[in-house]
JSON list of C-alpha atoms and ligand atoms in Angstrom, two decimals:
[
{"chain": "A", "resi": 1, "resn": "UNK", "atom": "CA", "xyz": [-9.30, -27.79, -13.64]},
{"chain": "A", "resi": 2, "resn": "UNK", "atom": "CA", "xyz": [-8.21, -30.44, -10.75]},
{"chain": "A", "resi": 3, "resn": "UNK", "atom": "CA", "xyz": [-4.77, -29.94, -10.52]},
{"chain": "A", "resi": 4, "resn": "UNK", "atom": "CA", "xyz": [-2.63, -32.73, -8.95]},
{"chain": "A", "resi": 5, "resn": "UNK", "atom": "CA", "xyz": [-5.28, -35.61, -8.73]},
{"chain": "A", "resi": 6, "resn": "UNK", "atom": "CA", "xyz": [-5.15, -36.43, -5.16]},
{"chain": "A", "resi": 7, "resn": "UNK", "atom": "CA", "xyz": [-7.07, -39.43, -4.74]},
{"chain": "A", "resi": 8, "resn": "UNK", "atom": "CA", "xyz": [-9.33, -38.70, -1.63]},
{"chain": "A", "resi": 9, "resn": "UNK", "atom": "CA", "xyz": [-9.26, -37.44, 1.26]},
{"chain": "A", "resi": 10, "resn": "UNK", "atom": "CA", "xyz": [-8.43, -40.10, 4.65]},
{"chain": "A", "resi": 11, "resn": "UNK", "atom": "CA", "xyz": [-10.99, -38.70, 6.77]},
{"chain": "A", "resi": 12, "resn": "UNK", "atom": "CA", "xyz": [-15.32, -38.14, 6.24]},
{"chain": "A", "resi": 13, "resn": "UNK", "atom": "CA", "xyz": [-14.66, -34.74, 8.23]},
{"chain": "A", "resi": 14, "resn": "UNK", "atom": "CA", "xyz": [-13.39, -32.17, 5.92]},
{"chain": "A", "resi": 15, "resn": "UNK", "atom": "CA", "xyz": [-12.95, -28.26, 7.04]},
{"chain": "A", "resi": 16, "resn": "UNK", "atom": "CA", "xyz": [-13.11, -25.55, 4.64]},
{"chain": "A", "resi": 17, "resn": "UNK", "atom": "CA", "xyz": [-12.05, -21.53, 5.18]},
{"chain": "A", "resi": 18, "resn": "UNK", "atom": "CA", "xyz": [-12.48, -18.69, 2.69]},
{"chain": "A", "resi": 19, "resn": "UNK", "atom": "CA", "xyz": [-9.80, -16.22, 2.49]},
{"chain": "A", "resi": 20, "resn": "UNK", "atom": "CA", "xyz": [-10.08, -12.96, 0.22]},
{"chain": "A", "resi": 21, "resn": "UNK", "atom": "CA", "xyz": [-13.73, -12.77, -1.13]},
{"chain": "A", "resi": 22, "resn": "UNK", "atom": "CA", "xyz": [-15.53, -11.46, -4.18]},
{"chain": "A", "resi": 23, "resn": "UNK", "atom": "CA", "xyz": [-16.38, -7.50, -4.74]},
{"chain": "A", "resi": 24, "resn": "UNK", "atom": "CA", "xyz": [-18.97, -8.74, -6.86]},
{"chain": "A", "resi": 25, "resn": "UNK", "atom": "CA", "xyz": [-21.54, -10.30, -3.87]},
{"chain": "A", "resi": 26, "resn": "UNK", "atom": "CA", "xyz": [-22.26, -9.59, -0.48]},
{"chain": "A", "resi": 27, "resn": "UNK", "atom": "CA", "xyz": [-19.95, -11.94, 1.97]},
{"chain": "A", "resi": 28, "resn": "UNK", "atom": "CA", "xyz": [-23.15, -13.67, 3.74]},
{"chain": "A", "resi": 29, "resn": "UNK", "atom": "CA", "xyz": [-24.64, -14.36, 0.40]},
{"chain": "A", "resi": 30, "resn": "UNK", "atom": "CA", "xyz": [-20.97, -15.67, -0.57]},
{"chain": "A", "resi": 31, "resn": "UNK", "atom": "CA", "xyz": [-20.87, -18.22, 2.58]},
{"chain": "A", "resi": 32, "resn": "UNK", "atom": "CA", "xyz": [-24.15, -19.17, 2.32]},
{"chain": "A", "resi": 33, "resn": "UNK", "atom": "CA", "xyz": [-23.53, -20.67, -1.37]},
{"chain": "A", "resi": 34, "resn": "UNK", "atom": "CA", "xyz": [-20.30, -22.26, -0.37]},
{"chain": "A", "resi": 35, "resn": "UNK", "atom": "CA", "xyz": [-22.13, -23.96, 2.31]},
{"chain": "A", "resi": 36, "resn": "UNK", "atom": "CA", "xyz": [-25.31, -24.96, -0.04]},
{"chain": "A", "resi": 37, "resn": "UNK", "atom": "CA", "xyz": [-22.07, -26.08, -2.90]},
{"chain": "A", "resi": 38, "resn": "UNK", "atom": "CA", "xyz": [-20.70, -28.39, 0.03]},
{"chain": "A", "resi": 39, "resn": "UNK", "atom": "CA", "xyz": [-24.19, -29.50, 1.54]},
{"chain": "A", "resi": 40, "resn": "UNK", "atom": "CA", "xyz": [-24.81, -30.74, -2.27]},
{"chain": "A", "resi": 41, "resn": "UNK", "atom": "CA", "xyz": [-22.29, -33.70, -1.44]},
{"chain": "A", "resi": 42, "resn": "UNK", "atom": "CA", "xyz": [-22.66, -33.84, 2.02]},
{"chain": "A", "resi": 43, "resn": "UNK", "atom": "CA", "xyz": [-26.33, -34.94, 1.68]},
{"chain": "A", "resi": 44, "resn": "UNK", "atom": "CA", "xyz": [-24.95, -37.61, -1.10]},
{"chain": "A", "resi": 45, "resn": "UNK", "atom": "CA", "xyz": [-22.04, -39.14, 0.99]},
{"chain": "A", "resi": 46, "resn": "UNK", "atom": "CA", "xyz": [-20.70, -39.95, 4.02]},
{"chain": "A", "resi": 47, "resn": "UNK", "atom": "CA", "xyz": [-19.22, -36.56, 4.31]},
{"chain": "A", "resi": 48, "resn": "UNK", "atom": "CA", "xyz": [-19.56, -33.47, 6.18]},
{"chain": "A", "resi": 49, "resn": "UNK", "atom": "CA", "xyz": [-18.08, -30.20, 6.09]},
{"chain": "A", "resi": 50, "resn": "UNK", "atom": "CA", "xyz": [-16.84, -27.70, 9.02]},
{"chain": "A", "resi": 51, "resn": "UNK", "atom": "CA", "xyz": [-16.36, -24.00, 8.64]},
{"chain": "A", "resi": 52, "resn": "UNK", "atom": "CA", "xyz": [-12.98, -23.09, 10.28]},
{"chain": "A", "resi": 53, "resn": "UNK", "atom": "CA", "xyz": [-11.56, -19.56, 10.35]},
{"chain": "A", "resi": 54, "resn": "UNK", "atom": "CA", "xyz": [-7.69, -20.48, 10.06]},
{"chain": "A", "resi": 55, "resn": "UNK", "atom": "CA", "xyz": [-5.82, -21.12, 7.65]},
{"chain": "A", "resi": 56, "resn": "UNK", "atom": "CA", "xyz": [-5.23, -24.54, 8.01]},
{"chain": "A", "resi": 57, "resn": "UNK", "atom": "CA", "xyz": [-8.03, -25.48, 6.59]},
{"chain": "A", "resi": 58, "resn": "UNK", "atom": "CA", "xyz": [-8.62, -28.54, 3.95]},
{"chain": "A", "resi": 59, "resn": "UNK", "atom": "CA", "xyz": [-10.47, -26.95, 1.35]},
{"chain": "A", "resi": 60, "resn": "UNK", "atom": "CA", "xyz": [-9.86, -23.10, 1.44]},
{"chain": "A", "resi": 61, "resn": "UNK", "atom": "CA", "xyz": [-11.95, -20.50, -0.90]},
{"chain": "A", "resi": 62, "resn": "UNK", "atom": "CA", "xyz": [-10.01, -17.62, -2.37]},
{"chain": "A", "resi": 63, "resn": "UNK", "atom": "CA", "xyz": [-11.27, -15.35, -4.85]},
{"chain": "A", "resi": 64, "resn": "UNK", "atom": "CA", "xyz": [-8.26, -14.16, -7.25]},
{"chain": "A", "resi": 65, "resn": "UNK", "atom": "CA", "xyz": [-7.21, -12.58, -10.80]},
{"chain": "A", "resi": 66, "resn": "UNK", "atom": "CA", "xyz": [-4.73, -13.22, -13.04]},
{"chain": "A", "resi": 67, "resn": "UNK", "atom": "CA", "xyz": [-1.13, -14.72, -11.62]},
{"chain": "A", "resi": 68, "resn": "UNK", "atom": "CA", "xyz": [-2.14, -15.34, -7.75]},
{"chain": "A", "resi": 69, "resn": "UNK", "atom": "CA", "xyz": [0.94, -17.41, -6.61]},
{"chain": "A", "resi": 70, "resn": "UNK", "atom": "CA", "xyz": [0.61, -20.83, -8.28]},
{"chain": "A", "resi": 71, "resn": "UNK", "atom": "CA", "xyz": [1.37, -22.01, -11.58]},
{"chain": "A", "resi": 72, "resn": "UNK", "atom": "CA", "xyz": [-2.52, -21.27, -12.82]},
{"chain": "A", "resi": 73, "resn": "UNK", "atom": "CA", "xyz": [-2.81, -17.90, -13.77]},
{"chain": "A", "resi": 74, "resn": "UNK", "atom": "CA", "xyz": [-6.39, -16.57, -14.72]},
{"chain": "A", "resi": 75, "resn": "UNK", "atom": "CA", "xyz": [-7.46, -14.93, -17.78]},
{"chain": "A", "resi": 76, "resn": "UNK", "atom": "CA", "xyz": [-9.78, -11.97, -16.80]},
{"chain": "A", "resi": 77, "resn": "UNK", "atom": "CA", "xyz": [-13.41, -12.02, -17.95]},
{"chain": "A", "resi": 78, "resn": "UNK", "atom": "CA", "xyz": [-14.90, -15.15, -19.18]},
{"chain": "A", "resi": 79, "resn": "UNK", "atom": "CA", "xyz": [-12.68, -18.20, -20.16]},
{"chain": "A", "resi": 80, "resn": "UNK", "atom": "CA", "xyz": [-11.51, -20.35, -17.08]},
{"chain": "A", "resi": 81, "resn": "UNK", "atom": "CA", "xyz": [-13.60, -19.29, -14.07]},
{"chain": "A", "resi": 82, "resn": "UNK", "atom": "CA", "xyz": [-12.13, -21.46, -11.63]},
{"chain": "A", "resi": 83, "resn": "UNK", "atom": "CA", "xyz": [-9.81, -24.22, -10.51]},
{"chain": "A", "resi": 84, "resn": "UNK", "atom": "CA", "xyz": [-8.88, -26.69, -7.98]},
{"chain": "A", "resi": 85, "resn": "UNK", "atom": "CA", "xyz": [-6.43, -28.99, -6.62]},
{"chain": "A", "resi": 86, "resn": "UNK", "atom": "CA", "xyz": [-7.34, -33.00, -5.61]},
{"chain": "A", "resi": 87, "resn": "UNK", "atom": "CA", "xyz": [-7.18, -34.03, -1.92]},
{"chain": "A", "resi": 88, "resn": "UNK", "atom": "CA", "xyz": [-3.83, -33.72, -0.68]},
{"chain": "A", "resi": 89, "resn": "UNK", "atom": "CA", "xyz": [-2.16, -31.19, 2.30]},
{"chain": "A", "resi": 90, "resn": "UNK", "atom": "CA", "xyz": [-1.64, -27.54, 1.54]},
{"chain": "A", "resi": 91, "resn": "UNK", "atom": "CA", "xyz": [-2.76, -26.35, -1.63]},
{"chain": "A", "resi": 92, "resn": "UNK", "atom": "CA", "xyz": [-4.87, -29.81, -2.01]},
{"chain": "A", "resi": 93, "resn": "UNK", "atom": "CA", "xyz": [-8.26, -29.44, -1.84]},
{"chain": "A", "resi": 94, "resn": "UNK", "atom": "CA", "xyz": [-8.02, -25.34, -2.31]},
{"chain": "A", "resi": 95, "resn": "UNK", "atom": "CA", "xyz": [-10.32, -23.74, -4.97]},
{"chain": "A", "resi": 96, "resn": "UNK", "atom": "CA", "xyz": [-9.52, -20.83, -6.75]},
{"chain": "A", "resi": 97, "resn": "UNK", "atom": "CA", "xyz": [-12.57, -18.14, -8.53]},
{"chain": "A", "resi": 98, "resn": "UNK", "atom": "CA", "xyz": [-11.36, -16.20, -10.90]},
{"chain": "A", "resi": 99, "resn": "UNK", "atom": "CA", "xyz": [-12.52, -12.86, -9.38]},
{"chain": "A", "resi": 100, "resn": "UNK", "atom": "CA", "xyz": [-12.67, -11.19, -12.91]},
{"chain": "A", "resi": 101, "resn": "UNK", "atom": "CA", "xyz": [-15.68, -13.02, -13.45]},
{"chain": "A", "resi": 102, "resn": "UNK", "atom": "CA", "xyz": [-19.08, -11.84, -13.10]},
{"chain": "A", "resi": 103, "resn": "UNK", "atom": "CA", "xyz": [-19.86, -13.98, -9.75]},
{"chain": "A", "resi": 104, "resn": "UNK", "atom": "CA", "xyz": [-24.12, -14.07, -9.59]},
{"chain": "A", "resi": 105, "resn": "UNK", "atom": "CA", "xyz": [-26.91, -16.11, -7.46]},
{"chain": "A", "resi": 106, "resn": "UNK", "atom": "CA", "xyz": [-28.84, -15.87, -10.70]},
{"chain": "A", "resi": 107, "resn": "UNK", "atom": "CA", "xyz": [-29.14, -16.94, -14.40]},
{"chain": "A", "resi": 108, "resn": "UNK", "atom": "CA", "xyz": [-26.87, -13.80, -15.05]},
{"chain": "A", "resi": 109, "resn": "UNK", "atom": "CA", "xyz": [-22.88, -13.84, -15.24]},
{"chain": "A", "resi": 110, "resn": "UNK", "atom": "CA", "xyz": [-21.35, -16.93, -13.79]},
{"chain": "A", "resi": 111, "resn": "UNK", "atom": "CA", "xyz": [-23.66, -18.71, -11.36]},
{"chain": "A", "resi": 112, "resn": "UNK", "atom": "CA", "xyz": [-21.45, -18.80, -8.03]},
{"chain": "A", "resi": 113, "resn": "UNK", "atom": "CA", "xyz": [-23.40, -21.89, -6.44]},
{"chain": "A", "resi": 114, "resn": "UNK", "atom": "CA", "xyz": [-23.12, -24.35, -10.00]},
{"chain": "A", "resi": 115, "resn": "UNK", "atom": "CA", "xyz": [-19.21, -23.39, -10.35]},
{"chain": "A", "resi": 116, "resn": "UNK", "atom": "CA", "xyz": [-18.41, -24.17, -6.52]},
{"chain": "A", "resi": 117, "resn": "UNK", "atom": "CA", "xyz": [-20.40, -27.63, -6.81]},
{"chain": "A", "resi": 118, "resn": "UNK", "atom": "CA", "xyz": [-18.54, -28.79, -9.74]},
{"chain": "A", "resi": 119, "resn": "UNK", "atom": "CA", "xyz": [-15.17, -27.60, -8.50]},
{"chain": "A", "resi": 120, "resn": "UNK", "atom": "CA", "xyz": [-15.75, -28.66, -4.26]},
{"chain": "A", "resi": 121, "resn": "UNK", "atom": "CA", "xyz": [-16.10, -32.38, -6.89]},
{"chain": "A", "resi": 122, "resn": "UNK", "atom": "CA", "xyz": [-12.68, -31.88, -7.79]},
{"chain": "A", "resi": 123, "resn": "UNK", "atom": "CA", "xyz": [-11.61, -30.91, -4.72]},
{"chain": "A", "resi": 124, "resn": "UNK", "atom": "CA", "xyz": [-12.77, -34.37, -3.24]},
{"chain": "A", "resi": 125, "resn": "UNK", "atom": "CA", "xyz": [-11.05, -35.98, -5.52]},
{"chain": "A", "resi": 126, "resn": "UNK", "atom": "CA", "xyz": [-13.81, -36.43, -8.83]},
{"chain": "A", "resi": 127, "resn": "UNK", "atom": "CA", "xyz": [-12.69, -36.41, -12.63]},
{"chain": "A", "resi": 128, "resn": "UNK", "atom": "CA", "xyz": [-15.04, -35.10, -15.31]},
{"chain": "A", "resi": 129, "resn": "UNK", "atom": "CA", "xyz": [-18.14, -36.55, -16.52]},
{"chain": "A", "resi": 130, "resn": "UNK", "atom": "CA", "xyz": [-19.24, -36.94, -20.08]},
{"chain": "A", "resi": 131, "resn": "UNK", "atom": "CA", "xyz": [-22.52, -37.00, -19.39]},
{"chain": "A", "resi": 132, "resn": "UNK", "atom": "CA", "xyz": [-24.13, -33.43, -19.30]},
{"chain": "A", "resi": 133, "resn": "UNK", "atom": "CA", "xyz": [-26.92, -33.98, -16.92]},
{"chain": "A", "resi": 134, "resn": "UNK", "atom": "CA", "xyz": [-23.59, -34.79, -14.48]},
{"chain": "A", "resi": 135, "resn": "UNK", "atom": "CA", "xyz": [-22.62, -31.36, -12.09]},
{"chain": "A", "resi": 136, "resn": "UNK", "atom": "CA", "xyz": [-19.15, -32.57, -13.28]},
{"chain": "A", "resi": 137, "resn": "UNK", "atom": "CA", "xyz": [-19.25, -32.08, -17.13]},
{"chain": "A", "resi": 138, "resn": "UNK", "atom": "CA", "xyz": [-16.75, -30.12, -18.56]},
{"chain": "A", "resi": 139, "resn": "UNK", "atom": "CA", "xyz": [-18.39, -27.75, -19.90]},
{"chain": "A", "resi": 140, "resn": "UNK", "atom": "CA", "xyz": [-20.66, -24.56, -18.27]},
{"chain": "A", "resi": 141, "resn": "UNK", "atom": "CA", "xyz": [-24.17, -23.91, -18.69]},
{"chain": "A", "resi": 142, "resn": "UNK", "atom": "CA", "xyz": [-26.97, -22.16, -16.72]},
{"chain": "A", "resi": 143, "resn": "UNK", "atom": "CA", "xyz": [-28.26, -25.26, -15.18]},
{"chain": "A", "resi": 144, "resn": "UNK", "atom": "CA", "xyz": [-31.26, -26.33, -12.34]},
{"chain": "A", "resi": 145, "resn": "UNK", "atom": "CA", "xyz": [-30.09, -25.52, -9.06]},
{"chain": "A", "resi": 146, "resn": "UNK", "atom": "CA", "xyz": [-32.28, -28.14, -7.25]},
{"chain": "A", "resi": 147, "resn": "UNK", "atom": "CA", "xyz": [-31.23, -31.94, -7.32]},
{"chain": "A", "resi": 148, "resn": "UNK", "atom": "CA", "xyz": [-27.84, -30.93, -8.83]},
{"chain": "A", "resi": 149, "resn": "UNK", "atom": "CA", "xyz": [-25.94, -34.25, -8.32]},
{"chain": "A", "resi": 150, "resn": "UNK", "atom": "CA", "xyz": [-26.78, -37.10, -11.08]},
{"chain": "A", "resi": 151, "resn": "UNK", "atom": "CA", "xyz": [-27.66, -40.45, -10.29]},
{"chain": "A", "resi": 152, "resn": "UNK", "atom": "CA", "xyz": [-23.57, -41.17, -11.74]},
{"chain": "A", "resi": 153, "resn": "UNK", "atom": "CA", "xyz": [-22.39, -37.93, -9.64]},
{"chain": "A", "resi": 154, "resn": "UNK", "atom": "CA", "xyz": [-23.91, -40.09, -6.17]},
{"chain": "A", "resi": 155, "resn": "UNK", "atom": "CA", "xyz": [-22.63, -43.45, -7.36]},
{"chain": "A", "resi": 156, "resn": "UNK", "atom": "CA", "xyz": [-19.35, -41.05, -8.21]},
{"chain": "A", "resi": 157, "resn": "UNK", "atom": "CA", "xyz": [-18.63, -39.74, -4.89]},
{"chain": "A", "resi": 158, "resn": "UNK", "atom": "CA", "xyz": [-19.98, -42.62, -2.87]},
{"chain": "A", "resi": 159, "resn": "UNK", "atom": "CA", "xyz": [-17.03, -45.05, -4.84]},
{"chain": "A", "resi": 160, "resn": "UNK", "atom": "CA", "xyz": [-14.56, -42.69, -2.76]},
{"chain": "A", "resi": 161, "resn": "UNK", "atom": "CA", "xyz": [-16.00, -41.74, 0.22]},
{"chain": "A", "resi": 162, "resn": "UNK", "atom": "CA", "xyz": [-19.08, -44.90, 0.72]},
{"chain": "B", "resi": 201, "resn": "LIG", "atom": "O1", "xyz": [-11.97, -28.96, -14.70]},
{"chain": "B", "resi": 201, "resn": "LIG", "atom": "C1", "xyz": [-12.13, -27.86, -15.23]},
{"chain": "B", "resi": 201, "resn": "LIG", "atom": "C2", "xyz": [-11.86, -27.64, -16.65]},
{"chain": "B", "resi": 201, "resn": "LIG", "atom": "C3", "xyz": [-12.26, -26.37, -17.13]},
{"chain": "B", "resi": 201, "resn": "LIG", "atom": "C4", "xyz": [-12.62, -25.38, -16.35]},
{"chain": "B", "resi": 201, "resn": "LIG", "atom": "N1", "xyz": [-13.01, -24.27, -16.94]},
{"chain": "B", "resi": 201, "resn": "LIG", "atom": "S1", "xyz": [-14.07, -23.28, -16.26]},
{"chain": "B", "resi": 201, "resn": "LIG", "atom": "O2", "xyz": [-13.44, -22.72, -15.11]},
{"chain": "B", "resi": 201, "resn": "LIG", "atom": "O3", "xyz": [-14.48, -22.37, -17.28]},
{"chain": "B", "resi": 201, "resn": "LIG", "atom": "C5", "xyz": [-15.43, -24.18, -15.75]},
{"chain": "B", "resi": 201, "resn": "LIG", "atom": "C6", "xyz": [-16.14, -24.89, -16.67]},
{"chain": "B", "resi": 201, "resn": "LIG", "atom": "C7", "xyz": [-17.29, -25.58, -16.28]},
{"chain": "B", "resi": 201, "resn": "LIG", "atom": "C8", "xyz": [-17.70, -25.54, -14.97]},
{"chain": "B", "resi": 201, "resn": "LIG", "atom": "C9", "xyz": [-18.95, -26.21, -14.58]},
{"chain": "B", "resi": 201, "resn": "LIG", "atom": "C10", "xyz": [-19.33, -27.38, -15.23]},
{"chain": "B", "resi": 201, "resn": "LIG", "atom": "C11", "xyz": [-20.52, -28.00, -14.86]},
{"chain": "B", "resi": 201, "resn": "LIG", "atom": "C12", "xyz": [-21.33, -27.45, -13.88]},
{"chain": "B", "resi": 201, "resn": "LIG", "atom": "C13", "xyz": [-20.95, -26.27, -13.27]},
{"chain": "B", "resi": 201, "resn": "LIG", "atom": "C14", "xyz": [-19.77, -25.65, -13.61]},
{"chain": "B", "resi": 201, "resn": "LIG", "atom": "C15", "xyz": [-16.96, -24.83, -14.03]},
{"chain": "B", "resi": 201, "resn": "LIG", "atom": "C16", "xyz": [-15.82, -24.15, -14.42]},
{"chain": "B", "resi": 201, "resn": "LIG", "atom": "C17", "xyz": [-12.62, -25.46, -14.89]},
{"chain": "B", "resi": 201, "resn": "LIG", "atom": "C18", "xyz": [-12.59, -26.83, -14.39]},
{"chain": "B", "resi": 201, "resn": "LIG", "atom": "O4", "xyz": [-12.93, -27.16, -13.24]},
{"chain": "B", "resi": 202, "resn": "LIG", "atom": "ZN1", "xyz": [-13.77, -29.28, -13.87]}
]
């Protein structure tokens, strides 16, 4: 979900953090995919991402179950796997994983890598798609990793950020 549509963010330099991580993959493998998520619009837009180690950051990670402090609670296995919040201070720009998820770098469980790409779109400020070649449909499913982004996902970000 994008909570609180921010509209974008005022800068092209955006910092992420990730606070608690997943038990279900190792923590390099974890940062690596974040990165690869970001590096997906990065490559499309004007925008780059920096890896910062406080909490200040724009766009922090947190894996978490159940009620975890804001008004989204997850839902244990399956169902939502993940929110975030439009660009904004504080909680703007934060995504949430649902840590009772099955988080995978495969075909298996949830695919970690697909899930952060749609929701880091969110997080810079993108709505849904309808189209469901776009990384931002709605809907899940176990997808090509390699050119991600549609041709409407480029024009998409590049509205905001171009
Ligand atoms: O905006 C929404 C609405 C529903 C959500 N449910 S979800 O967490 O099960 C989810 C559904 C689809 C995706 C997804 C869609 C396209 C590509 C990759 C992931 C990610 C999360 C999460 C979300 O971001
Ligand atoms: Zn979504």
């Amino acid at each position: 979900y994008s909570h609180r549509r921010g509209n974008k963010w005022k800068k092209n330099l955006i910092t992420y953090g990730v606070g608690q991580y997943t038990g279900h993959l190792p923590v390099n493998i974890v940062d690596s995919l974040i990165s690869s998520a970001l590096d997906v619009w990065a490559k499309a837009s004007p925008l780059t991402f920096l890896r910062s180690y406080s909490h200040e950051a724009d766009i922090m990670v947190e894996f978490v179950r159940n009620d975890h402090g804001d008004s989204f609670p997850f839902d244990g296995p399956e169902g939502t796997l993940a929110h975030a919040y439009g660009p904004g201070a504080g909680i703007g720009g934060d995504v949430h994983f649902d840590e009772a998820e099955s988080w995978t770098v495969g075909s298996k469980g949830f695919n970690l890598y697909l899930v952060a790409a749609h929701e880091f779109g969110h997080a810079l400020g993108l709505k849904h798609s309808q189209n469901p070649e776009s990384v931002m449909y709605p809907t899940y499913k176990n997808r090509k990793t390699h050119n991600l982004l549609s041709s409407e996902d480029i024009l998409n970000i590049n509205t905001l950020y171009g």
